Coordinates of C-alpha atoms in Angstrom, one line a residue:
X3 CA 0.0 0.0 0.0
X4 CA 0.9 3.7 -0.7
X5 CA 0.2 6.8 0.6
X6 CA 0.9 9.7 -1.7
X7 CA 1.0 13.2 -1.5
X8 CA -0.2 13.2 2.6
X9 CA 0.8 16.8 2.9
X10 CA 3.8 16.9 1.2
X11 CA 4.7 13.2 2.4
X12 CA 4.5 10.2 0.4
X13 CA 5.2 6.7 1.8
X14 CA 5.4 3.3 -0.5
X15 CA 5.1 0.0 -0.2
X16 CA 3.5 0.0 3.3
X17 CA 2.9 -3.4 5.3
X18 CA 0.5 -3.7 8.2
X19 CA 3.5 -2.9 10.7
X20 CA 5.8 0.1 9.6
X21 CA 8.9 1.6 11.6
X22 CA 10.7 4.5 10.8
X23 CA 14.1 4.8 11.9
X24 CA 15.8 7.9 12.8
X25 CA 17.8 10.2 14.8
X26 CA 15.9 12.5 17.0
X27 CA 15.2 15.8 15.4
X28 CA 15.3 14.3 11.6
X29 CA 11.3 14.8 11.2
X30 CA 9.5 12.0 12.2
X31 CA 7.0 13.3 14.2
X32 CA 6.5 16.0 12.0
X33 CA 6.0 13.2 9.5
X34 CA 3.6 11.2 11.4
X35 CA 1.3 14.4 12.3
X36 CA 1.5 15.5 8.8
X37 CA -0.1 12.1 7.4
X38 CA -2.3 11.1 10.2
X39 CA -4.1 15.1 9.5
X40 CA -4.0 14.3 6.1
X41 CA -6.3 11.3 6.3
X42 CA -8.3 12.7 9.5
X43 CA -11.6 13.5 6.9
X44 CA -11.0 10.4 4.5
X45 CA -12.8 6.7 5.1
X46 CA -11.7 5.3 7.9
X47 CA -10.3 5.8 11.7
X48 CA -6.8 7.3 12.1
X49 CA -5.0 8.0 15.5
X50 CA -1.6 9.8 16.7
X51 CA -0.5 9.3 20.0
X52 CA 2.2 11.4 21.1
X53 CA 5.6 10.9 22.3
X54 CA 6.0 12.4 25.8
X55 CA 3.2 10.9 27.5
X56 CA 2.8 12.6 31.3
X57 CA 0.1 12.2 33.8
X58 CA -1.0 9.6 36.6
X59 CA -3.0 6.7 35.6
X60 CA -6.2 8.5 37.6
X61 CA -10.0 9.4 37.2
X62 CA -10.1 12.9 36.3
X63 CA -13.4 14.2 36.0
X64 CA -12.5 17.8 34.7
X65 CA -10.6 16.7 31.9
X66 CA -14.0 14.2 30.9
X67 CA -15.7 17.1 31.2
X68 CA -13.2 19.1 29.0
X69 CA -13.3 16.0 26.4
X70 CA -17.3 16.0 26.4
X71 CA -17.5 19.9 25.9
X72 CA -14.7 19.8 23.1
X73 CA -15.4 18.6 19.5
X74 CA -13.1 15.9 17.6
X75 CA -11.1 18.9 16.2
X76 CA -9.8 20.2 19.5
X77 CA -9.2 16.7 20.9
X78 CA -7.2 15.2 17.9
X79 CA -5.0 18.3 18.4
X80 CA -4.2 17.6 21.7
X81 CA -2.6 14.4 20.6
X82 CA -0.9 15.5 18.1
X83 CA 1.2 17.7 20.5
X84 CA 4.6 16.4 21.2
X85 CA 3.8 16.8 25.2
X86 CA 0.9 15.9 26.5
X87 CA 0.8 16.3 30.5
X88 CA -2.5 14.2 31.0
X89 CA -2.3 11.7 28.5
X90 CA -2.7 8.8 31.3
X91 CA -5.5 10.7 32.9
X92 CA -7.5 10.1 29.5
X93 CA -6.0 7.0 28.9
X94 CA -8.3 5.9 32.1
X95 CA -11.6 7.9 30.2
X96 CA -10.1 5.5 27.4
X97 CA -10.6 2.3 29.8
X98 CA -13.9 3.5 30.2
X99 CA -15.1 3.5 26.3
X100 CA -12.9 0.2 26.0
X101 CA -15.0 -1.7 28.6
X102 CA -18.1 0.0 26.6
X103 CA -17.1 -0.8 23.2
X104 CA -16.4 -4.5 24.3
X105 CA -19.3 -4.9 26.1
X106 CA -20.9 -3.7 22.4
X107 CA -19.1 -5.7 20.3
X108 CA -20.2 -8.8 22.7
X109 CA -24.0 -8.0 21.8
X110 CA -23.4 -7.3 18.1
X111 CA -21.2 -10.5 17.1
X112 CA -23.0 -13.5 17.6
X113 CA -19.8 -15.7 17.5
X114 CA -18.6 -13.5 20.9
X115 CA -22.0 -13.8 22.2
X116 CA -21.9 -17.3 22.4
X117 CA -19.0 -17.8 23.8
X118 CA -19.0 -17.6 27.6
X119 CA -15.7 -17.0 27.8
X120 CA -14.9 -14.2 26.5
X121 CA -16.0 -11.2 28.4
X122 CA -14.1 -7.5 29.4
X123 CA -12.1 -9.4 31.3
X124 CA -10.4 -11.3 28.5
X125 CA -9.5 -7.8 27.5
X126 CA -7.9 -7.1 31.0
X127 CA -5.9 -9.8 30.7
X128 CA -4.0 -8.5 27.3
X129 CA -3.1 -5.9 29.5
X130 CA -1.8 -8.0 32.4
X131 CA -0.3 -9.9 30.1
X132 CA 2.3 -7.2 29.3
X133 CA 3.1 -6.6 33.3
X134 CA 5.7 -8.4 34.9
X135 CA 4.9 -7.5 38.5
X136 CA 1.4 -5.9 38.5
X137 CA -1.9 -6.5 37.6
X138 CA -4.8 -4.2 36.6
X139 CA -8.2 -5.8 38.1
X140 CA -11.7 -3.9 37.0
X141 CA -13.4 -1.8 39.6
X142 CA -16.6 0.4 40.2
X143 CA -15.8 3.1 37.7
X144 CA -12.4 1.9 36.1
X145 CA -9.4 -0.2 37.8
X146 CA -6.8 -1.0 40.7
X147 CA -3.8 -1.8 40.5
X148 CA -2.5 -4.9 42.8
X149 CA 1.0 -6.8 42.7
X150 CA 0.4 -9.9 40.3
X151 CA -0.9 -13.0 41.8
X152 CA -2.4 -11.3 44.8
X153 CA -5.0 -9.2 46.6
X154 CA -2.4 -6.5 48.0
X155 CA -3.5 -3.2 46.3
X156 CA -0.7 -0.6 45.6
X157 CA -1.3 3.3 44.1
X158 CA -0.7 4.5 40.5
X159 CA 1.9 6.3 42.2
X160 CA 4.2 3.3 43.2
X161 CA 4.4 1.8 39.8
X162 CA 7.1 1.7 37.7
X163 CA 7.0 4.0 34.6
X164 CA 7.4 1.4 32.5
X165 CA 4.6 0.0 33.7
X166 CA 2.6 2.6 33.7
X167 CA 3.5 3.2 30.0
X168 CA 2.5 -0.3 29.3
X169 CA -0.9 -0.1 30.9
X170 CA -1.8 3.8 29.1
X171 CA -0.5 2.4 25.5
X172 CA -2.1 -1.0 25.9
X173 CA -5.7 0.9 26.5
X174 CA -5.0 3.4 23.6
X175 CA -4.3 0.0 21.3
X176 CA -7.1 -2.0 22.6
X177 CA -9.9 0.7 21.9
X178 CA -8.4 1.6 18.7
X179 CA -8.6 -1.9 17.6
X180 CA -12.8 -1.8 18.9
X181 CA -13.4 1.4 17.0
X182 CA -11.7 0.4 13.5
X183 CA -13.9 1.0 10.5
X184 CA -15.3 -1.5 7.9
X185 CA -14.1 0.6 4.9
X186 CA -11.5 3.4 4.3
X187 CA -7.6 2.9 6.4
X188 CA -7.8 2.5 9.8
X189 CA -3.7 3.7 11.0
X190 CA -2.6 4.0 14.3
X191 CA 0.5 6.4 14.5
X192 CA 2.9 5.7 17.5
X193 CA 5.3 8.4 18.1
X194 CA 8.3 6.7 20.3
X195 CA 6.5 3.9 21.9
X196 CA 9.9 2.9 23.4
X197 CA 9.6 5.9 25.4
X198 CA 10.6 5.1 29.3
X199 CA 10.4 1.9 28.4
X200 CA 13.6 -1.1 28.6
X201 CA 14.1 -3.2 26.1
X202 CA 12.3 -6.2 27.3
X203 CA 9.6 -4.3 28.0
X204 CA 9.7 -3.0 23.9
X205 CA 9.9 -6.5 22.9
X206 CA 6.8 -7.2 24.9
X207 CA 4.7 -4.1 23.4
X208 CA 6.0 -4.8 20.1
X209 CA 4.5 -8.5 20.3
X210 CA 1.6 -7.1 21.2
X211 CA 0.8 -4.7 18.7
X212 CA 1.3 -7.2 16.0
X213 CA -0.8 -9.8 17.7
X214 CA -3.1 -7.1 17.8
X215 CA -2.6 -6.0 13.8
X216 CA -3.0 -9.8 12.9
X217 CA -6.2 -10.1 15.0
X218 CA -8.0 -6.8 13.6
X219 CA -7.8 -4.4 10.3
X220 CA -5.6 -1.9 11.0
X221 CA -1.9 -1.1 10.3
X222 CA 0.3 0.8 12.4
X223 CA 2.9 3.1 11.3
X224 CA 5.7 4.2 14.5
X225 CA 8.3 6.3 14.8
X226 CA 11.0 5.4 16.9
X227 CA 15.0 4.9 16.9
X228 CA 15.2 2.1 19.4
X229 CA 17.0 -1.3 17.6
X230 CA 15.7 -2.9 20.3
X231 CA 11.6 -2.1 19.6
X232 CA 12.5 -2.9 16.0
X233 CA 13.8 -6.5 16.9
X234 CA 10.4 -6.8 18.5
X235 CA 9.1 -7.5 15.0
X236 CA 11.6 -9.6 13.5
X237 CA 9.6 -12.7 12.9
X238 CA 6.0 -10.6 11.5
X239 CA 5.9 -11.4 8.3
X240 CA 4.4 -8.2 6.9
X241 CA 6.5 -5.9 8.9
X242 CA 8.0 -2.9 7.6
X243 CA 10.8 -0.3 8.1
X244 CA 13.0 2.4 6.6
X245 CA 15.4 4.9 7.4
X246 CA 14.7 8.4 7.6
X247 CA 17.2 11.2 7.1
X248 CA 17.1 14.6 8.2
X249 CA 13.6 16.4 6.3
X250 CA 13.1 13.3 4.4
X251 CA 9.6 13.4 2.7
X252 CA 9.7 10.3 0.2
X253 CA 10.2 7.3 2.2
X254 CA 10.1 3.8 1.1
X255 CA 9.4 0.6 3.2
X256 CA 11.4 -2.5 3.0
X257 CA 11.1 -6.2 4.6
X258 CA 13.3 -7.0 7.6
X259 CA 15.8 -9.6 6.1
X260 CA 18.3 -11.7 7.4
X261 CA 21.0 -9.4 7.5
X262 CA 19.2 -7.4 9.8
X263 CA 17.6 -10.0 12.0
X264 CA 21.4 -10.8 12.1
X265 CA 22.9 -7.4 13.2
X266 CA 20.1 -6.0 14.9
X267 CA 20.6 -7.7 18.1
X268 CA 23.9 -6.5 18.4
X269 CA 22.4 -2.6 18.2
X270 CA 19.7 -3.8 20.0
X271 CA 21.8 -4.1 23.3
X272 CA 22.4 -0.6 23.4
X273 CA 19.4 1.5 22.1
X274 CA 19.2 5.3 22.6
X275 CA 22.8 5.6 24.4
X276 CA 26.3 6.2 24.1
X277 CA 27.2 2.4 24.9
X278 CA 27.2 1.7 20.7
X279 CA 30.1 4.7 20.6
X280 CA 32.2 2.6 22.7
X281 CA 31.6 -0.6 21.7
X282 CA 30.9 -0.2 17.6
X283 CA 29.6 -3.6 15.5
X284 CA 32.4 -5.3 14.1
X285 CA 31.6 -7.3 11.3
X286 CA 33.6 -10.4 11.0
X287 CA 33.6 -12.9 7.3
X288 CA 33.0 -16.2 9.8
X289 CA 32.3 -17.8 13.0
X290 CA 36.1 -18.9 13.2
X291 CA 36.7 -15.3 13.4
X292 CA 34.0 -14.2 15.7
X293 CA 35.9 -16.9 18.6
X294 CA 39.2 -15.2 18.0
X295 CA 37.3 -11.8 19.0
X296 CA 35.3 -12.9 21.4
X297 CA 38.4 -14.1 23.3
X298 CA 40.6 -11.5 22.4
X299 CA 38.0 -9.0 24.1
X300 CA 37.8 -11.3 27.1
X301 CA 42.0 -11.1 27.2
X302 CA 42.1 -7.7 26.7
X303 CA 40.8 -7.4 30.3
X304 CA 38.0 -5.1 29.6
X305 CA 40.4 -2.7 27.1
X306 CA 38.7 -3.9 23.7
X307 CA 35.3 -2.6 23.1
X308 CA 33.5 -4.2 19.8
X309 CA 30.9 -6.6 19.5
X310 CA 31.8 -8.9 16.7
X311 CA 28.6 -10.2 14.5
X312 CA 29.7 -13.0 12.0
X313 CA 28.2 -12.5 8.4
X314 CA 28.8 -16.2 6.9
X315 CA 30.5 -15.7 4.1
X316 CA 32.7 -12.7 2.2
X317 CA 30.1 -12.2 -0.6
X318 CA 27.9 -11.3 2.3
X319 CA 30.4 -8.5 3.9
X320 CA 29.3 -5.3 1.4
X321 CA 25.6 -5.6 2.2
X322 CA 26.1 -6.3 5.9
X323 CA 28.6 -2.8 5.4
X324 CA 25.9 -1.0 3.9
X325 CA 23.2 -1.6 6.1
X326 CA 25.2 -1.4 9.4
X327 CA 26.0 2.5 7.9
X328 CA 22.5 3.0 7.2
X329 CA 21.6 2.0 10.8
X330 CA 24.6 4.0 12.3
X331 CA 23.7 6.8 10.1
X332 CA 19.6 7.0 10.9
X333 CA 20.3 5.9 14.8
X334 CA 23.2 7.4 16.2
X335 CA 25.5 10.4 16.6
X336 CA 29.1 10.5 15.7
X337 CA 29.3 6.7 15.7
X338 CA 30.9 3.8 13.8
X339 CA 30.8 0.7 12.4
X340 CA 34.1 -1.9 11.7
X341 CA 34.3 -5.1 9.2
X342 CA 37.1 -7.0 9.0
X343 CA 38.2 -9.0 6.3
X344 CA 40.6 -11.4 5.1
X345 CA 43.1 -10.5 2.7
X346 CA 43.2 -13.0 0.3
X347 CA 44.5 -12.0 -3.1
X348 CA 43.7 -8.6 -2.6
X349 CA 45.5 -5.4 -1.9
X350 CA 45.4 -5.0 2.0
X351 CA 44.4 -1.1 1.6
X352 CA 40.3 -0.9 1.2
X353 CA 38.3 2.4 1.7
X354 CA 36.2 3.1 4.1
X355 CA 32.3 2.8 3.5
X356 CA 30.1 5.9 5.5
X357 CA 30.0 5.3 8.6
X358 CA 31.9 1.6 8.1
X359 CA 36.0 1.6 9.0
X360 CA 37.0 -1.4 7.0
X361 CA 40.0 -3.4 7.0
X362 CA 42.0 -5.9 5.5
X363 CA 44.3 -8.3 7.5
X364 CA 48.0 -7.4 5.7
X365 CA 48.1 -11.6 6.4
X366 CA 46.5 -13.8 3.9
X367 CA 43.6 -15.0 6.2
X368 CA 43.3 -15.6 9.5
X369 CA 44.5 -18.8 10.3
X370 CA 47.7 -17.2 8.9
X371 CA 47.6 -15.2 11.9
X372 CA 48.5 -18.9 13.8
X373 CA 52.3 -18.6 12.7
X374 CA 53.0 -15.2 14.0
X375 CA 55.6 -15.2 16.8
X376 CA 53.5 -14.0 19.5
X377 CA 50.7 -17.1 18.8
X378 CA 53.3 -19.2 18.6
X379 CA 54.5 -18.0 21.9
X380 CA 51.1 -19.3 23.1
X381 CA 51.3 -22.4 21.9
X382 CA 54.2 -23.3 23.6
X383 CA 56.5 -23.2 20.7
X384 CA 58.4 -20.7 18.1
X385 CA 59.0 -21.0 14.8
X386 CA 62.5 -22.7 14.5
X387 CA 61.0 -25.5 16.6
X388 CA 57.7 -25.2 14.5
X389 CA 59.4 -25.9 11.3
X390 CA 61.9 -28.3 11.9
X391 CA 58.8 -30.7 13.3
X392 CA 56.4 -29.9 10.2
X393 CA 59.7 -31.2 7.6
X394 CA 59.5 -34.1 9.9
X395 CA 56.0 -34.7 9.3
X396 CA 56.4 -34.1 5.6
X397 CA 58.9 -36.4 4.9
X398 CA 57.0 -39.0 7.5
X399 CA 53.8 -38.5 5.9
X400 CA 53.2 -38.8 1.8
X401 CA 50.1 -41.1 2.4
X402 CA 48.3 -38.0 4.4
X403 CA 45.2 -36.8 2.0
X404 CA 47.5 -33.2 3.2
X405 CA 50.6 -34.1 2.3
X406 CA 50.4 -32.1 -0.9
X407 CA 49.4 -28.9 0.5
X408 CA 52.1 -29.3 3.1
X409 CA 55.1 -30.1 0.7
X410 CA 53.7 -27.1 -1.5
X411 CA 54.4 -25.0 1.9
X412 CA 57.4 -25.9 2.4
X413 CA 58.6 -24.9 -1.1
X414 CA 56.9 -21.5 -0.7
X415 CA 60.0 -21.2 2.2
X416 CA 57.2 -21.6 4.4
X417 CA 55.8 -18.4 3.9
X418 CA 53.9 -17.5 7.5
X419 CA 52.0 -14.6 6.0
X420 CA 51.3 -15.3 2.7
X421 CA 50.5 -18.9 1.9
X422 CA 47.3 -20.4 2.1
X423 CA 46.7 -22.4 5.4
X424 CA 43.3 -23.2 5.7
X425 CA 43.6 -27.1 4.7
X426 CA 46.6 -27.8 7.0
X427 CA 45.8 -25.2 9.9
X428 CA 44.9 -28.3 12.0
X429 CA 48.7 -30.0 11.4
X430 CA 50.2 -26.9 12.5
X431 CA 48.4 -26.8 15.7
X432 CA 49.1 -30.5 16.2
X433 CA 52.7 -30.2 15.7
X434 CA 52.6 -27.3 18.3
X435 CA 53.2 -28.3 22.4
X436 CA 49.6 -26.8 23.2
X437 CA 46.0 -28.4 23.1
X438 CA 44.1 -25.0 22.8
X439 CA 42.0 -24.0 20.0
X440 CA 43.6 -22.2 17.8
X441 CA 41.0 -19.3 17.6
X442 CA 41.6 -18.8 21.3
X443 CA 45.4 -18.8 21.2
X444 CA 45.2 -15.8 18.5
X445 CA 42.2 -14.4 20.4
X446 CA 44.8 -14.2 23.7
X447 CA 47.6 -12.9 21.6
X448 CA 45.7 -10.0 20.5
X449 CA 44.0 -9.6 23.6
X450 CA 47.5 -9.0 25.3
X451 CA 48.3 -7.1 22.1
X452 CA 45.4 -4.5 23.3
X453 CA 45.9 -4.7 27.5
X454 CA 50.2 -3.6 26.3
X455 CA 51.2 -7.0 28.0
X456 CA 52.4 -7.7 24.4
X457 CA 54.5 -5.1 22.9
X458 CA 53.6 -3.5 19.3
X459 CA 56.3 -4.8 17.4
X460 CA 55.9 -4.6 13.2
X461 CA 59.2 -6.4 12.3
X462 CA 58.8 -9.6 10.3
X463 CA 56.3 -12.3 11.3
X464 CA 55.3 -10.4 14.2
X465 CA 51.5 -10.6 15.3
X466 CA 51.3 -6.4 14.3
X467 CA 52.5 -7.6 11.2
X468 CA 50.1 -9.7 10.0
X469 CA 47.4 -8.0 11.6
X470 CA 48.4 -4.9 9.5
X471 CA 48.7 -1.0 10.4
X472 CA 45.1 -0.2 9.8
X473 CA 43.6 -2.7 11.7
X474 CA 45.8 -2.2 14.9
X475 CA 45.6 1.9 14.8
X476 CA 41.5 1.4 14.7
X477 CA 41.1 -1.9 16.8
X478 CA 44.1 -1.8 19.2
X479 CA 45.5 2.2 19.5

């Protein structure tokens, strides 16, 4: 679905569950209040609920009073305002007109009227079903609020303001979804549902809005730039999302694919904060090379900052590069992404992609990176040792289904850095004196490389070396 020329805005490709992703201040509630007025006097039921939601989760009889006195006009606007000081006051006028419209929808679907089980209360529980530690049980006029599982009653005032988030935007959802109309597009617009909310908690709301899109015919359209809400919707099939840049009025909605159900998580951790400054993505061609970070981060004794995200295979690493800078770009300020790759047959000098520092190992490949002195250090051995026990093997050998790739080793003068070792890595750790992994042994080296309990040292078949200028001035300096 498209919607085309909405005030100046035009938005393609829309599924039932759309994010936008963006830095604060790049338009997007300006974008959501622009479309939602827009299609106020078409077919249909539209909604925009606001991102700074204040109040107490309280009967306020003024403000029903103000809301009866006022006409659609005047209340719409008062949603559409960025701050909103009573918004959980009228959320509870909202409880009220939820219990009605239930209680309507019981008598006018004969299915629902039939089934004895399914009553208000079934939409209570939706609610509670989102709280981890409270639970809202129907009163006289509207509700209480009592820890979960018992009959102790606490005040509005004592709970969380997650929770109380939870409970306001679980109403405004829940009577949305009662009032939608049978013709025309019934959108809800969510400005920043993530607000005051942790990242659990997102997941939680975001599994609940799309239960409650599948279950009734309306699509949602939020605004946010929390990774973590967005991973809430990895497995909806027709959820939505695109990146908006500063002003941006032509936006187009993709599918969330693998690469970012991949390298969402690692965002994901760190939504809204400064955390993804200090410990940037780094994208990594295989799992072999994710170990050797993983350890080198835990050997660096808290001094290495990334989180390495494996991307299976090489042909993979551009796209992962360009959607990690699209994600850096839309999310965060002054941050950056790494990739790491092998050399290979390449030149070791690569350019850098937006907001992605790549490198190249100045090694052939990784396992290369086995042979350096300071590895082999950590594998109980060095390379004089190292090579006089692999010309035994060779000449003990000629029946090994490796014997081939080891001789041709040998007559490249047993070039550490530059021959291919993937098919023999496993004799070269077997003819060292240590048991360990290989991935972890290079994973300590550079670990020690970062924490300065191993010296920088770029002389031949040194550990700097292999690992290249590039890659130790952005992962190690």
């Amino acid at each position: 679905m498209d919607l085309l020329d909405k005030n100046g805005y035009n938005l393609r490709e829309l599924g039932n569950i759309n994010i936008v992703l963006g830095k604060n201040g790049c338009g997007k509630s300006t974008l959501l209040k622009e479309v939602e007025k827009s299609l106020e006097a078409e077919e249909g039921l539209t909604k925009y609920i606001t991102p700074e939601r204040g109040g107490h989760l309280k009967h306020d009889p003024k403000l029903e009073v103000s809301f009866i006195s006022q006409n659609q006009d005047w209340i719409s606007n008062q949603f559409r305002k960025n701050q909103y000081s009573q918004f959980k006051q009228q959320s509870v006028l909202q409880y009220r007109k939820l219990e009605t419209a239930t209680l309507r929808e019981i008598e006018k679907t004969p299915v629902l009227r039939n089934d004895l089980d399914y009553t208000f209360d079934t939409v209570v529980t939706k609610i509670n079903d989102l709280l981890s530690n409270i639970e809202i049980k129907r009163s006289d006029n509207d509700f209480k609020v009592y820890k979960k599982g018992t009959e102790e009653e606490i005040t509005v005032e004592q709970i969380s303001s997650g929770e109380s988030e939870l409970i306001s935007l679980a109403i405004e959802c829940l009577y949305f979804s009662k009032q939608v109309s049978n013709s025309g597009i019934n959108i809800l617009f969510f400005d920043e549902p993530d607000v005051h909310l942790h990242p659990d908690l997102q997941v939680k709301l975001a599994k609940f809005i799309a239960e409650l899109v599948n279950d009734t015919d309306f699509k949602v359209i939020l605004a946010t730039h929390s990774t973590a809400l967005l991973g809430g919707f990895f497995n909806e099939h027709d959820a939505k999302f695109c990146f908006m840049e500063q002003n941006q009025k032509d936006l187009t909605f993709e599918s969330l694919g693998e690469v970012y159900k991949r390298i969402l998580p690692i965002f994901g951790a760190h939504p809204l904060s400064n955390l993804f400054n200090e410990s940037p993505i780094l994208l990594l061609e295989g799992e072999d090379d994710v170990r050797i970070w993983q350890q080198a981060i835990r050997s660096s004794n808290g001094d290495l900052k990334v989180f390495p995200c494996a991307v299976d295979t090489i042909n993979k690493l551009n796209q992962y590069e360009i959607e990690v800078g699209k994600i850096v770009k839309s999310v965060y300020d002054d941050a950056r992404g790494f990739s790491l790759r092998d050399r290979d047959d390449n030149p070791e000098d690569i350019d850098d992609k937006e907001s992605v520092i790549r490198m190249r190992l100045s090694c052939r490949a990784a396992e290369n990176l086995i042979l350096s002195d300071e590895v082999l250090n950590i594998l109980d051995t060095n390379w004089p040792e190292l090579e006089t026990r692999l010309n035994t093997w060779i000449e003990s050998n000629e029946a090994h289904s490796k014997y081939v790739d080891m001789v041709a080793f040998r007559d490249s003068e047993f070039n550490r850095k530059g021959f291919d070792l993937k098919e023999i890595r496993n004799i070269l750790i077997g003819q060292s004196n240590s048991n360990k992994p290989w991935e972890i042994a290079v994973g300590q080296a550079i670990g020690q490389l970062k924490s300065g309990s191993i010296p920088q040292n770029f002389s031949e078949n040194k550990l700097c070396n292999f690992l290249g200028r590039k890659t130790i001035n952005t992962l190690v300096n």
